[in-house]
Structure formats: structure tokens, C-alpha cells
Short mmCIF file of C-alpha atoms and ligand atoms in Angstrom, two decimals:
data_model
loop_
_atom_site.label_atom_id
_atom_site.label_comp_id
_atom_site.label_asym_id
_atom_site.label_seq_id
_atom_site.Cartn_x
_atom_site.Cartn_y
_atom_site.Cartn_z
CA MET C 19 33.98 60.98 133.46
CA THR C 20 37.51 62.32 133.94
CA THR C 21 37.93 65.84 135.30
CA LYS C 22 41.97 65.74 133.94
CA ARG C 23 43.09 69.26 132.69
CA TYR C 24 45.73 69.65 129.64
CA ARG C 25 48.09 72.29 129.73
CA ILE C 26 48.85 73.50 126.59
CA ALA C 27 52.11 75.06 125.08
CA THR C 28 51.64 78.17 122.99
CA ILE C 29 53.68 80.10 120.93
CA ASP C 30 51.88 82.95 119.26
CA GLY C 31 55.20 83.89 116.91
CA ASP C 32 55.84 85.77 114.22
CA GLY C 33 53.62 87.71 111.52
CA ILE C 34 50.01 86.41 111.44
CA GLY C 35 51.25 83.83 113.88
CA PRO C 36 50.01 85.85 117.09
CA GLU C 37 46.52 86.61 115.15
CA VAL C 38 45.62 83.15 113.71
CA SER C 39 46.83 81.48 117.08
CA GLN C 40 44.83 83.43 119.28
CA ALA C 41 41.82 82.67 117.18
CA ALA C 42 42.38 79.30 117.42
CA LEU C 43 42.56 79.92 121.19
CA ARG C 44 39.37 81.56 121.39
CA VAL C 45 37.60 78.27 119.22
CA LEU C 46 39.58 75.91 121.94
CA LYS C 47 38.66 77.79 124.83
CA THR C 48 34.59 77.39 123.25
CA ALA C 49 34.72 74.45 122.49
CA CYS C 50 37.18 73.44 125.46
CA GLY C 51 35.77 75.17 127.97
CA ASP C 52 37.93 74.33 131.21
CA MET C 53 39.89 71.35 129.95
CA LEU C 54 42.64 73.43 129.28
CA ASP C 55 45.14 75.37 130.66
CA PHE C 56 47.29 77.61 128.26
CA ASP C 57 50.58 78.36 128.82
CA MET C 58 51.34 81.63 126.80
CA LEU C 59 55.29 81.73 125.66
CA ASP C 60 58.15 83.39 123.84
CA GLY C 61 60.02 82.56 121.16
CA GLY C 62 60.45 83.31 117.39
CA ALA C 63 62.59 86.30 115.08
CA GLY C 64 61.11 89.19 116.79
CA HIS C 65 61.98 87.98 120.51
CA TYR C 66 65.47 86.99 118.77
CA GLN C 67 65.74 90.79 117.96
CA LYS C 68 64.89 91.78 121.33
CA THR C 69 66.73 89.31 123.27
CA GLY C 70 68.91 87.52 121.02
CA GLN C 71 67.04 83.86 121.76
CA VAL C 72 64.95 82.63 119.22
CA LEU C 73 64.02 79.93 121.85
CA PRO C 74 64.02 80.72 125.60
CA GLU C 75 65.20 77.95 127.58
CA ASP C 76 61.54 78.88 130.13
CA THR C 77 60.13 78.69 126.53
CA PHE C 78 61.50 75.20 125.92
CA ASN C 79 61.18 73.66 129.12
CA ALA C 80 57.55 74.88 129.22
CA CYS C 81 57.04 73.08 125.92
CA ARG C 82 58.58 70.21 127.21
CA GLU C 83 56.33 70.10 130.38
CA ALA C 84 53.02 70.64 128.20
CA ASP C 85 50.55 68.15 127.22
CA ALA C 86 51.04 69.93 123.47
CA ILE C 87 52.04 72.91 122.21
CA LEU C 88 50.19 74.79 120.29
CA HIS C 89 52.10 77.21 117.56
CA GLY C 90 51.08 80.11 115.59
CA ALA C 91 54.30 80.72 113.16
CA ALA C 92 57.70 82.50 113.42
CA GLY C 93 60.01 83.98 110.88
CA LEU C 94 60.86 87.60 109.89
CA PRO C 95 62.69 89.02 105.81
CA GLY C 96 65.75 90.23 107.09
CA VAL C 97 65.96 88.58 110.13
CA VAL C 98 68.81 85.98 109.76
CA TYR C 99 72.03 84.29 111.34
CA PRO C 100 75.09 85.01 109.79
CA ASP C 101 75.68 81.61 107.57
CA GLY C 102 71.93 82.99 105.91
CA THR C 103 69.38 80.94 107.49
CA GLU C 104 66.81 82.15 108.69
CA VAL C 105 66.30 82.79 112.58
CA GLY C 106 62.62 82.17 112.76
CA ASN C 107 62.90 78.56 111.24
CA ASP C 108 65.18 78.34 113.78
CA LEU C 109 63.01 77.98 116.72
CA HIS C 110 60.94 75.62 115.02
CA LEU C 111 63.54 73.09 114.38
CA ARG C 112 65.18 73.16 117.96
CA LEU C 113 61.71 71.94 118.80
CA ARG C 114 61.63 69.74 116.16
CA PHE C 115 65.18 68.45 117.20
CA ARG C 116 65.58 68.63 121.12
CA LEU C 117 61.93 67.20 121.16
CA ASP C 118 62.33 64.53 118.82
CA LEU C 119 59.15 65.19 117.12
CA TYR C 120 59.89 62.50 114.37
CA ALA C 121 56.28 62.62 112.24
CA ASN C 122 55.29 65.19 110.41
CA VAL C 123 51.55 64.46 109.78
CA ARG C 124 50.15 67.05 106.81
CA PRO C 125 46.92 65.56 105.83
CA VAL C 126 46.15 66.90 102.44
CA LYS C 127 41.89 67.12 102.91
CA LEU C 128 39.54 68.82 100.15
CA LEU C 129 36.32 70.38 102.01
CA PRO C 130 33.02 70.93 101.21
CA GLY C 131 32.96 74.41 100.01
CA VAL C 132 36.77 74.49 99.55
CA VAL C 133 37.65 75.25 95.75
CA SER C 134 40.60 73.01 94.11
CA PRO C 135 42.34 73.97 91.85
CA LEU C 136 42.56 70.19 90.51
CA ARG C 137 39.90 70.42 87.71
CA GLY C 138 36.61 67.86 88.30
CA TYR C 139 37.03 67.64 92.24
CA GLU C 140 34.69 68.55 95.04
CA GLY C 141 34.64 68.58 98.13
CA GLY C 142 35.62 65.21 99.66
CA GLY C 143 37.77 64.23 96.38
CA ILE C 144 40.79 64.53 97.74
CA ASP C 145 41.47 63.46 101.19
CA TYR C 146 45.13 60.92 102.58
CA VAL C 147 47.87 62.01 104.67
CA ILE C 148 51.33 62.93 104.11
CA VAL C 149 53.87 61.76 107.05
CA ARG C 150 57.14 63.56 106.60
CA GLU C 151 59.77 61.90 108.27
CA ASN C 152 61.04 65.31 111.11
CA THR C 153 64.02 64.78 112.50
CA GLU C 154 67.36 63.60 109.69
CA GLY C 155 67.09 63.70 106.19
CA LEU C 156 68.92 66.64 104.28
CA TYR C 157 67.91 68.48 107.78
CA ALA C 158 70.55 66.34 109.70
CA SER C 159 72.84 68.80 108.07
CA ARG C 160 71.02 72.13 109.10
CA GLY C 161 74.23 73.86 111.13
CA ALA C 162 76.45 71.08 110.35
CA GLY C 163 76.94 71.62 106.81
CA VAL C 164 80.68 72.02 105.13
CA LEU C 165 81.14 76.05 104.04
CA LEU C 166 84.44 76.59 102.68
CA ARG C 167 86.44 80.13 100.98
CA ASP C 168 83.02 81.29 100.21
CA GLU C 169 83.76 78.66 96.81
CA PHE C 170 82.01 75.14 98.08
CA ALA C 171 79.51 74.40 100.21
CA SER C 172 77.71 71.29 100.81
CA ASP C 173 75.28 69.48 103.36
CA SER C 174 74.69 65.64 103.12
CA LEU C 175 71.36 63.66 103.51
CA VAL C 176 71.38 61.40 106.58
CA THR C 177 69.44 58.23 106.58
CA THR C 178 69.35 56.30 109.29
CA ARG C 179 67.91 52.75 110.27
CA LYS C 180 66.04 54.22 113.99
CA GLY C 181 64.42 57.26 112.46
CA THR C 182 63.15 55.55 109.20
CA GLU C 183 61.84 52.63 110.84
CA ARG C 184 59.86 54.71 113.45
CA VAL C 185 58.29 57.25 110.95
CA ALA C 186 57.39 53.77 108.94
CA GLU C 187 56.18 52.69 112.05
CA PHE C 188 53.74 55.91 112.72
CA ALA C 189 52.45 55.81 108.40
CA PHE C 190 51.61 52.24 108.24
CA ARG C 191 49.69 52.52 111.99
CA LEU C 192 48.14 55.32 110.49
CA ALA C 193 47.21 53.93 107.22
CA GLU C 194 45.51 51.00 109.60
CA SER C 195 43.45 53.88 111.32
CA ARG C 196 42.34 55.19 107.80
CA ASN C 197 39.30 53.65 105.91
CA GLY C 198 41.72 53.47 102.95
CA ALA C 199 42.09 55.52 99.98
CA LEU C 200 39.02 57.18 97.89
CA SER C 201 39.74 55.24 94.43
CA ASP C 202 39.40 51.91 96.40
CA GLY C 203 39.28 51.85 99.72
CA LYS C 204 42.88 50.13 100.10
CA LYS C 205 44.84 51.03 103.19
CA ARG C 206 48.03 52.06 101.43
CA VAL C 207 51.34 53.58 102.26
CA THR C 208 53.88 55.24 99.67
CA VAL C 209 56.73 55.12 99.90
CA CYS C 210 58.41 58.47 98.95
CA ASP C 211 62.01 58.63 97.44
CA LYS C 212 64.89 58.75 94.91
CA ALA C 213 65.78 54.45 95.41
CA ASN C 214 66.86 54.37 91.64
CA ILE C 215 69.46 56.99 92.01
CA LEU C 216 70.30 57.38 95.69
CA ARG C 217 71.73 54.73 98.12
CA SER C 218 70.14 56.84 101.24
CA TYR C 219 66.97 56.82 99.50
CA ALA C 220 67.30 52.99 98.62
CA PHE C 221 68.20 51.79 102.32
CA PHE C 222 65.01 54.28 103.47
CA ARG C 223 62.51 52.31 100.88
CA ALA C 224 64.34 49.53 102.10
CA ILE C 225 63.66 49.45 106.15
CA CYS C 226 60.17 50.59 104.90
CA ASP C 227 59.73 46.87 103.00
CA GLU C 228 61.13 45.89 106.30
CA VAL C 229 58.10 47.84 108.62
CA HIS C 230 55.87 46.51 106.21
CA GLN C 231 56.50 43.21 106.97
CA GLN C 232 54.84 44.08 110.20
CA HIS C 233 52.02 45.20 108.63
CA PRO C 234 50.08 42.57 105.93
CA ASP C 235 47.16 45.07 106.12
CA VAL C 236 48.57 47.61 104.69
CA ALA C 237 48.97 47.84 100.79
CA ILE C 238 52.65 49.36 99.99
CA ASP C 239 53.08 51.28 96.82
CA TYR C 240 56.16 53.39 95.29
CA ALA C 241 56.51 57.05 93.92
CA TYR C 242 59.59 58.93 93.52
CA ALA C 243 60.39 62.31 94.02
CA ASP C 244 59.08 63.76 90.65
CA ALA C 245 56.55 61.46 89.66
CA ILE C 246 53.84 61.51 92.56
CA THR C 247 54.20 65.02 91.80
CA VAL C 248 52.59 64.15 88.85
CA HIS C 249 50.40 61.90 90.47
CA MET C 250 49.25 64.09 93.19
CA VAL C 251 47.85 66.33 90.83
CA LYS C 252 46.43 63.68 87.94
CA ARG C 253 45.71 61.04 90.56
CA PRO C 254 45.13 62.03 94.20
CA GLU C 255 42.41 59.70 94.91
CA PHE C 256 45.01 57.19 94.49
CA TYR C 257 46.79 57.97 97.89
CA ASP C 258 46.11 57.04 101.14
CA VAL C 259 49.54 57.58 103.47
CA ILE C 260 52.62 58.61 101.67
CA VAL C 261 55.63 58.65 104.11
CA ALA C 262 58.94 60.40 102.85
CA GLU C 263 61.99 61.60 103.50
CA ASN C 264 62.38 65.13 105.18
CA MET C 265 63.35 67.27 102.28
CA PHE C 266 61.33 65.72 100.11
CA GLY C 267 58.22 65.45 102.47
CA ASP C 268 58.62 69.92 102.96
CA ILE C 269 58.24 70.24 99.16
CA ILE C 270 55.09 67.80 98.63
CA SER C 271 53.06 68.49 101.45
CA ASP C 272 52.70 72.53 99.77
CA LEU C 273 51.89 70.96 97.04
CA GLY C 274 49.05 68.76 98.48
CA ALA C 275 47.98 71.59 100.27
CA ALA C 276 47.72 73.68 96.99
CA THR C 277 45.44 70.96 95.72
CA ALA C 278 43.65 70.92 98.96
CA GLY C 279 42.87 75.33 98.69
CA GLY C 280 46.30 76.36 99.80
CA MET C 281 48.74 77.15 102.72
CA GLY C 282 45.59 78.94 105.04
CA ILE C 283 43.84 76.05 105.56
CA SER C 284 46.01 73.42 105.75
CA PRO C 285 47.41 71.97 109.21
CA SER C 286 49.99 69.88 110.32
CA GLY C 287 50.97 68.12 113.54
CA GLU C 288 54.72 67.21 114.53
CA ILE C 289 54.80 63.90 116.33
CA GLY C 290 57.13 62.28 118.92
CA ASP C 291 56.63 59.78 120.88
CA GLU C 292 56.50 61.87 124.24
CA HIS C 293 55.66 65.19 122.46
CA ALA C 294 53.55 67.26 120.07
CA LEU C 295 53.83 70.54 118.47
CA PHE C 296 50.63 71.33 116.27
CA GLN C 297 50.52 74.75 113.68
CA GLY C 298 49.54 75.53 110.04
CA ALA C 299 52.11 74.38 107.67
CA HIS C 300 51.43 78.10 106.47
CA GLY C 301 54.59 80.64 107.45
CA SER C 302 54.16 84.16 109.24
CA ALA C 303 52.95 85.76 106.64
CA PRO C 304 54.11 89.12 107.02
CA ASP C 305 53.23 90.81 104.13
CA ILE C 306 49.27 90.73 105.63
CA ALA C 307 50.78 90.96 109.90
CA GLY C 308 48.46 92.64 112.11
CA GLN C 309 45.48 93.29 109.62
CA ASP C 310 43.51 91.01 110.54
CA ALA C 311 43.53 90.02 106.98
CA ALA C 312 44.97 86.11 107.35
CA SER C 313 43.14 83.02 107.77
CA PRO C 314 42.59 81.04 110.98
CA MET C 315 41.85 78.07 109.72
CA ALA C 316 45.16 76.40 109.55
CA THR C 317 46.13 76.67 113.51
CA VAL C 318 42.02 76.03 114.19
CA LEU C 319 43.10 72.95 112.64
CA SER C 320 45.61 72.19 113.90
CA ALA C 321 44.32 72.35 117.25
CA VAL C 322 41.39 69.95 115.99
CA MET C 323 45.01 67.47 115.25
CA MET C 324 46.10 68.66 118.85
CA LEU C 325 42.86 67.23 120.34
CA ARG C 326 42.62 64.11 118.67
CA TRP C 327 46.78 63.15 119.73
CA LEU C 328 45.27 64.01 122.94
CA ASN C 329 42.77 61.71 123.33
CA ASP C 330 44.53 58.85 121.33
CA ARG C 331 47.34 59.20 124.49
CA HIS C 332 45.26 60.24 127.58
CA GLY C 333 41.65 58.07 126.12
CA ASP C 334 39.68 60.95 127.72
CA PRO C 335 36.60 61.05 125.70
CA ARG C 336 35.73 64.55 125.81
CA LEU C 337 38.87 65.70 123.63
CA ALA C 338 37.77 63.73 120.96
CA GLU C 339 34.56 65.22 120.89
CA ALA C 340 35.42 68.71 121.31
CA ALA C 341 37.44 67.58 118.04
CA ASP C 342 34.83 66.15 116.50
CA ARG C 343 32.79 69.56 117.27
CA ILE C 344 35.32 71.36 116.03
CA GLU C 345 35.73 70.24 112.29
CA THR C 346 32.39 70.23 112.14
CA ALA C 347 31.57 74.04 112.78
CA ALA C 348 34.55 75.09 110.92
CA GLY C 349 33.43 72.66 108.20
CA ARG C 350 29.68 74.04 108.40
CA VAL C 351 31.58 78.20 108.47
CA LEU C 352 33.24 77.35 104.99
CA SER C 353 30.86 74.69 103.63
CA GLU C 354 27.49 77.43 103.98
CA ASN C 355 29.54 80.39 103.41
CA ILE C 356 29.52 81.39 106.62
CA ALA C 357 33.24 83.55 106.50
CA VAL C 358 35.08 82.65 104.26
CA PRO C 359 38.76 83.64 104.66
CA ARG C 360 40.38 85.79 101.90
CA ASP C 361 42.39 82.94 100.87
CA LEU C 362 40.08 80.85 99.54
CA GLY C 363 37.83 83.73 97.89
CA GLY C 364 36.16 85.15 100.36
CA ASN C 365 36.60 88.47 102.20
CA ALA C 366 36.26 87.51 105.85
CA ARG C 367 38.53 88.57 108.59
CA CYS C 368 40.69 86.11 111.06
CA SER C 369 38.56 87.60 113.97
CA GLU C 370 35.31 87.36 112.07
CA VAL C 371 36.47 83.23 110.82
CA ALA C 372 36.79 83.11 114.31
CA GLU C 373 33.49 84.57 115.78
CA ALA C 374 31.75 82.70 113.20
CA ILE C 375 33.59 79.04 114.60
CA CYS C 376 32.65 80.09 117.66
CA ARG C 377 29.38 80.86 116.85
CA ALA C 378 28.70 77.52 114.99
CA LEU C 379 29.84 75.50 117.97
CA GLY C 380 27.34 77.49 119.98
C1 IPM L 492 57.50 73.73 107.44
C2 IPM L 492 58.43 74.81 107.25
C3 IPM L 492 59.76 74.71 107.68
C4 IPM L 492 60.74 73.52 107.33
C5 IPM L 492 60.28 75.26 108.11
C6 IPM L 492 59.50 77.24 108.99
C7 IPM L 492 61.95 75.32 109.22
O1 IPM L 492 58.99 75.12 105.54
O2 IPM L 492 57.18 73.34 107.90
O3 IPM L 492 56.84 72.78 106.49
O4 IPM L 492 61.34 74.17 105.89
O5 IPM L 492 60.39 72.35 107.50
MN1 MN L 493 57.79 73.21 104.18
#
């Protein structure tokens, strides 16, 4: 058995970021013992206010050298660049683009004990994954759009063959590794686009079709971005893996999160060929920052995704075992009402939820 240790670059960030990040670290240390070493790194809107840097070069270099990155949240209201865009988001986007984290993986999974706003759906009744292209689409224009004489602004939607091939390949391989959609057990990739209207999306779909040829055991399905919002509410059990352009993925992943208990329990993994960043899909929630009131669940479940990704890369069963134990412990804390966070109808504090998960691990 290997005794390898893994270096995790950790950026607490802003708002509730430090609270949820530290809660997740506490759970990771309890489950993983001395397998993980943590680099605590500066970054975010608060750091920008003090230093003028949202992502210090030291932080970026440590993230690039680490085995994985775990992030709390970033962004503070009113801390914006002269063009009006948010500083905190820039931390995130710089890491995404500079580390080429092209697959933003957003599981939509209703856990036992968690109430969905969709009537008739209980724990286990919703289980699919949104794979959002994370390095181009409409986001390729961030910081590059046209702003003219305070009367004209435009951003372009960029679809490249490489960018689409690799995110589609990721989606089909993910579908091959899953057990298929809940409704029929079929391994399926649904391409979410607006190919009926825009050539960029018709190009996206055509490349997904090409990639599908290499994955005959996975069914391909198509849904326009407007229509899929209806299906995600009316028949979520049909979905297995959804692949979408950046902006569409950003939008439908929040809808998916809402159907599975909300942003406070929705994890994410932003994955490239060499690096990966894991964080809850929520934001920095400054309105409840510093009150120990946030739920650490999304960050804890993102840490589970991180351990599984590390196991995929290093083939270290200790990581997979720790991931399973944390996921089971977190699930028990919710399903047995041991410590239910406020966003899920309970009154447990952030630190209490983390403590309960650690006890359940024990
Ligand atoms: C997300 C967020 C980010 C995005 C922000 C924080 C840059 O909304 O990760 O979904 O727009 O992608
Ligand atoms: Mn978003």
C-alpha cells in the first residue's frame, strides 16, 4: 500500500468561503489522516481590496504545482473592476482559463433526507450530471467584449473544435462510467444547445455527434436550452449526463441544483487534463458570512469529488475509500437528521454539521 501524500492548494476566499472551506478541511483531515497536506493560499475580492491582486502569482503557482485545488468561495458585493465586472469571480475565471479546466462537472443528485421542490421526487429519485464546457463559449469574450461610447456593447460566443471535442469526450466517458439514467438504465449523453438557431451551437452539436461515433454504447440525445429547463423539472429521471456550452451550462446547472436541494448542497469539480479545482457551486453569500450559518455540505461533497478524481489519477484506493466514507457520513447526517443545515430546513450551524460528519466518520 502506498504512503504517498497529496498536496491540496486551498483558497478560502471571501464571505462564507473560509467557513465552508475550513469545515471541509476538518472533515478531510478526519477521514484522510496524514494523506493530505494543505497549502492555505490568499486570493479573492478581500485580498484584492488589500493588495490590488485577486490571484497573487504565488497562489497561482502553488495551485499549478498542487495535486488538486479546494476552494471556498470568492466575491464581495461592490468590489468590481472599472468595466463593472466582479473582482471575486475573476479569481475563479483566471484559474479556469490559465489551468485549462475545461470540464465543469456539476452532479445533480437528490440525497436521502433532502427535500426537492419537485413533487414526487424523494432521495435517490434524481441523479444526473451536467458537464459544462468551462473555457470558451460566451465566456471566451470575458474582458474582450466591445464597449463603445457608452451606447454599444457586445460579446461573442466562441465554439472551437478542440474545446467541444474534449468536453464531449469527457461527457461520453463519464456516461460510460455511470449506470445510466434512472428512468431506463440507458447510458445517455444529452447535448444541450440552440442548434436550431445559431451556427455556433449547430457546430457544437455536430462535433458532439462526431465524438459519439467513438462511444457506440452510449445513447446520444438532444435538447434545446429552453426546452431542457422544462424537462429538468418534469422528467429529471430521464437524464444521465448533459453536455452544454459554458453559459448554458452555467444557467441550467443552477436549475438542476435547485431541484436537488439547492446551491448549499451542490458540489462542483472543474477538471482539466492536468489540474482540477473543487468547490461548492454556491457563491460567497456575504449576507450570512461570519455567522457560522452556512452549510458546508456543497464543499464537503466537492471534497469527495476531489478524492475520487485524485484516485482516478493516482490509482490510490485509500482516496476512494475516504471519499466513500465521507459521502456516507454526510448522507447519514442528513438522512438521520443528525445535523441539518438551515438551507435544508434545519438549524445546524456550519461547524455543527462538520462536527457531526466527523463524528459519523468516527
Ligand atoms: C459558477 C459561477 C461562476 C460562473 C462565477 C463565480 C465566475 O456562477 O461557477 O457557476 O459564472 O461560471
Ligand atoms: Mn453559475
